[in-house]
Amino acid sequence: MLKLARWSTTHRKYVVLGWVVLLFAVNAIAQSAGTALFGLGTGLGAIALFTHVVNTPNFSSELAAMIGLGVGIDYALFILTRFREAYATPGPTFENSHESVVQSIDTAGRAVLFAGSTVVIALLGMMLLGVDFLYGVAISASIGVLLVMLASLTLLPALLTIAGKRVAAPGRRARARAKARA
C-alpha cells in the first residue's frame, strides 16, 4: 500500500509536467495527454500482470512510466504538428479533419512507428547484456513504450478526427503573433 501511494505521488508530478509541456507545445492537452495516459495506463496494467510471471525490480514500473510518458508526449507532438499543418494547408486536406488525419498518420505516423519500434528494440537489447536484473526492466519498459506507441497510432487519430477543428484552431499565442504582424 505504501509503495502504491509513493508511486502515485511521483507519477502525478510527471503527469502534471507532461501536461505543462503539451500546453505550451501544442495547446491540445485533452487529445495528446489522453492518448499518452491511456497508453501508459494499459502499459502499467500489462506490466503489473507481467511481474507475476517474471521477477522484476521494484522500480521497473516507475521507469516504464517515465519512459512511456516521455515518448507518448513526443509521439503526440509529431502527429499533432503534422495534423495542424495539413489542416491549415490549402489543398485536399484544408479544413478537412479526416483527410488531415490520414496525411498526418501517413507521414508522422510512420516516423512514430519506426521510432517506437527502435526504442522497443533498444530496450530489449538490454537483455543481451546477460544481467538477470535487467531482464524485467527491459521487458517492462518496452511494454510501456509499445502500448503508448500503439495508442498514439490508433487512439490519437480517432480523437483528432472527432475534435479536429478545435485542435487545429490556432492558440492564443499564434493569434497574438498574427495580430502583431497585421
Short mmCIF file of C-alpha atoms in Angstrom, two decimals:
data_model
loop_
_atom_site.label_atom_id
_atom_site.label_comp_id
_atom_site.label_asym_id
_atom_site.label_seq_id
_atom_site.Cartn_x
_atom_site.Cartn_y
_atom_site.Cartn_z
CA MET A 1 0.00 0.00 0.00
CA LEU A 2 2.83 2.39 0.83
CA LYS A 3 4.53 1.59 -2.47
CA LEU A 4 1.33 2.46 -4.37
CA ALA A 5 0.95 5.80 -2.57
CA ARG A 6 4.57 6.70 -3.29
CA TRP A 7 4.14 5.68 -6.92
CA SER A 8 1.09 7.85 -7.44
CA THR A 9 2.74 10.92 -5.87
CA THR A 10 5.83 10.52 -8.00
CA HIS A 11 3.89 9.93 -11.18
CA ARG A 12 1.45 12.73 -10.54
CA LYS A 13 4.41 15.11 -10.78
CA TYR A 14 5.47 13.64 -14.13
CA VAL A 15 1.94 13.72 -15.50
CA VAL A 16 1.48 17.37 -14.50
CA LEU A 17 4.86 18.24 -16.01
CA GLY A 18 3.85 16.43 -19.20
CA TRP A 19 0.60 18.39 -19.37
CA VAL A 20 2.51 21.66 -18.97
CA VAL A 21 4.82 20.69 -21.83
CA LEU A 22 1.83 19.81 -24.01
CA LEU A 23 0.02 23.02 -23.12
CA PHE A 24 2.93 25.14 -24.24
CA ALA A 25 3.89 23.00 -27.21
CA VAL A 26 0.58 22.24 -28.92
CA ASN A 27 -2.25 23.62 -26.78
CA ALA A 28 -4.11 20.30 -27.11
CA ILE A 29 -3.93 18.67 -23.72
CA ALA A 30 -7.04 16.50 -23.93
CA GLN A 31 -6.11 14.64 -27.10
CA SER A 32 -2.39 14.22 -26.59
CA ALA A 33 -2.35 13.67 -22.83
CA GLY A 34 -5.36 11.40 -23.10
CA THR A 35 -3.51 9.27 -25.60
CA ALA A 36 -0.33 9.18 -23.53
CA LEU A 37 -2.22 8.39 -20.32
CA PHE A 38 -4.31 5.69 -21.99
CA GLY A 39 -1.19 4.03 -23.35
CA LEU A 40 0.56 4.47 -20.03
CA GLY A 41 -2.37 3.02 -18.08
CA THR A 42 -2.68 -0.03 -20.29
CA GLY A 43 1.10 -0.41 -20.25
CA LEU A 44 1.25 -0.31 -16.46
CA GLY A 45 -1.59 -2.82 -16.27
CA ALA A 46 0.26 -5.17 -18.61
CA ILE A 47 3.46 -4.67 -16.61
CA ALA A 48 1.61 -5.48 -13.38
CA LEU A 49 0.48 -8.75 -14.94
CA PHE A 50 3.97 -9.37 -16.25
CA THR A 51 5.52 -9.00 -12.78
CA HIS A 52 3.56 -12.05 -11.66
CA VAL A 53 5.33 -14.16 -14.27
CA VAL A 54 8.87 -12.72 -14.25
CA ASN A 55 10.88 -11.40 -11.34
CA THR A 56 11.28 -7.66 -11.86
CA PRO A 57 12.88 -4.95 -9.73
CA ASN A 58 10.56 -2.66 -7.77
CA PHE A 59 11.39 0.36 -9.93
CA SER A 60 10.51 -1.30 -13.25
CA SER A 61 7.02 0.15 -13.43
CA GLU A 62 8.26 3.64 -12.47
CA LEU A 63 10.93 3.52 -15.15
CA ALA A 64 8.46 2.24 -17.73
CA ALA A 65 6.03 5.01 -16.79
CA MET A 66 8.64 7.74 -17.13
CA ILE A 67 9.88 6.47 -20.49
CA GLY A 68 6.33 5.81 -21.69
CA LEU A 69 5.14 9.28 -20.73
CA GLY A 70 8.14 10.87 -22.43
CA VAL A 71 7.74 9.02 -25.71
CA GLY A 72 3.95 9.39 -25.56
CA ILE A 73 4.25 13.17 -25.42
CA ASP A 74 6.88 13.11 -28.15
CA TYR A 75 4.78 10.96 -30.45
CA ALA A 76 1.68 13.06 -29.83
CA LEU A 77 3.65 16.20 -30.71
CA PHE A 78 4.79 14.63 -34.00
CA ILE A 79 1.29 13.68 -35.05
CA LEU A 80 -0.43 16.85 -33.81
CA THR A 81 2.07 19.09 -35.57
CA ARG A 82 1.57 17.28 -38.88
CA PHE A 83 -2.20 17.32 -38.39
CA ARG A 84 -2.23 21.08 -37.87
CA GLU A 85 -0.01 21.67 -40.88
CA ALA A 86 -2.23 19.51 -43.10
CA TYR A 87 -5.42 21.12 -41.77
CA ALA A 88 -4.16 24.65 -42.48
CA THR A 89 -2.51 23.97 -45.86
CA PRO A 90 -4.62 24.72 -48.95
CA GLY A 91 -5.45 21.60 -50.91
CA PRO A 92 -7.42 18.42 -50.32
CA THR A 93 -6.71 18.46 -46.57
CA PHE A 94 -7.68 22.10 -46.00
CA GLU A 95 -10.10 22.25 -43.06
CA ASN A 96 -10.89 18.56 -43.51
CA SER A 97 -10.26 16.62 -40.29
CA HIS A 98 -10.42 13.17 -41.83
CA GLU A 99 -8.02 13.89 -44.70
CA SER A 100 -5.67 15.79 -42.37
CA VAL A 101 -5.56 12.80 -40.02
CA VAL A 102 -4.85 10.46 -42.94
CA GLN A 103 -1.98 12.65 -44.12
CA SER A 104 -0.54 13.12 -40.62
CA ILE A 105 -0.57 9.38 -39.96
CA ASP A 106 0.90 8.72 -43.40
CA THR A 107 3.86 10.99 -42.61
CA ALA A 108 4.32 11.41 -38.85
CA GLY A 109 2.66 8.08 -38.10
CA ARG A 110 5.40 6.28 -39.98
CA ALA A 111 8.02 8.21 -38.01
CA VAL A 112 6.27 7.29 -34.76
CA LEU A 113 6.09 3.63 -35.80
CA PHE A 114 9.77 3.43 -36.68
CA ALA A 115 10.91 5.49 -33.68
CA GLY A 116 8.80 3.45 -31.28
CA SER A 117 9.99 0.17 -32.77
CA THR A 118 13.59 1.34 -32.48
CA VAL A 119 13.12 2.27 -28.82
CA VAL A 120 11.46 -1.08 -28.07
CA ILE A 121 14.28 -2.99 -29.79
CA ALA A 122 16.92 -0.91 -27.99
CA LEU A 123 15.28 -1.53 -24.62
CA LEU A 124 15.03 -5.25 -25.33
CA GLY A 125 18.71 -5.10 -26.28
CA MET A 126 19.47 -4.73 -22.58
CA MET A 127 18.64 -8.42 -22.30
CA LEU A 128 21.74 -9.19 -24.37
CA LEU A 129 23.93 -7.88 -21.57
CA GLY A 130 23.31 -11.10 -19.66
CA VAL A 131 22.42 -9.39 -16.40
CA ASP A 132 19.37 -11.10 -14.91
CA PHE A 133 18.49 -7.94 -13.01
CA LEU A 134 17.86 -6.05 -16.28
CA TYR A 135 15.56 -8.59 -17.92
CA GLY A 136 12.46 -7.41 -16.09
CA VAL A 137 13.43 -3.75 -16.54
CA ALA A 138 13.96 -4.19 -20.29
CA ILE A 139 10.70 -6.02 -20.87
CA SER A 140 8.67 -3.67 -18.63
CA ALA A 141 9.99 -0.55 -20.32
CA SER A 142 9.45 -2.00 -23.80
CA ILE A 143 5.87 -2.97 -22.95
CA GLY A 144 5.23 0.60 -21.81
CA VAL A 145 6.71 2.14 -24.96
CA LEU A 146 4.95 -0.34 -27.23
CA LEU A 147 1.50 0.37 -25.78
CA VAL A 148 2.00 4.13 -25.79
CA MET A 149 3.12 3.92 -29.43
CA LEU A 150 0.05 1.86 -30.34
CA ALA A 151 -2.23 4.36 -28.56
CA SER A 152 -0.58 7.21 -30.48
CA LEU A 153 -1.21 5.43 -33.77
CA THR A 154 -4.80 4.38 -33.06
CA LEU A 155 -6.46 6.47 -30.34
CA LEU A 156 -4.94 9.85 -31.23
CA PRO A 157 -6.10 9.76 -34.88
CA ALA A 158 -9.61 8.87 -33.71
CA LEU A 159 -9.64 11.78 -31.27
CA LEU A 160 -8.27 14.14 -33.91
CA THR A 161 -10.98 13.11 -36.36
CA ILE A 162 -13.66 13.86 -33.77
CA ALA A 163 -12.20 17.11 -32.39
CA GLY A 164 -10.26 18.22 -35.46
CA LYS A 165 -11.50 21.77 -35.82
CA ARG A 166 -10.95 22.58 -32.14
CA VAL A 167 -7.45 21.12 -32.15
CA ALA A 168 -6.43 22.75 -35.42
CA ALA A 169 -7.58 26.22 -34.35
CA PRO A 170 -4.61 28.47 -33.56
CA GLY A 171 -3.91 29.00 -29.89
CA ARG A 172 -3.73 32.30 -28.04
CA ARG A 173 -0.04 32.82 -28.77
CA ALA A 174 -0.46 32.15 -32.50
CA ARG A 175 -3.42 34.54 -32.67
CA ALA A 176 -1.40 37.19 -30.81
CA ARG A 177 1.54 36.77 -33.24
CA ALA A 178 -0.78 37.05 -36.24
CA LYS A 179 -2.40 40.14 -34.75
CA ALA A 180 1.02 41.72 -34.09
CA ARG A 181 2.08 41.11 -37.71
CA ALA A 182 -1.07 42.71 -39.12
#
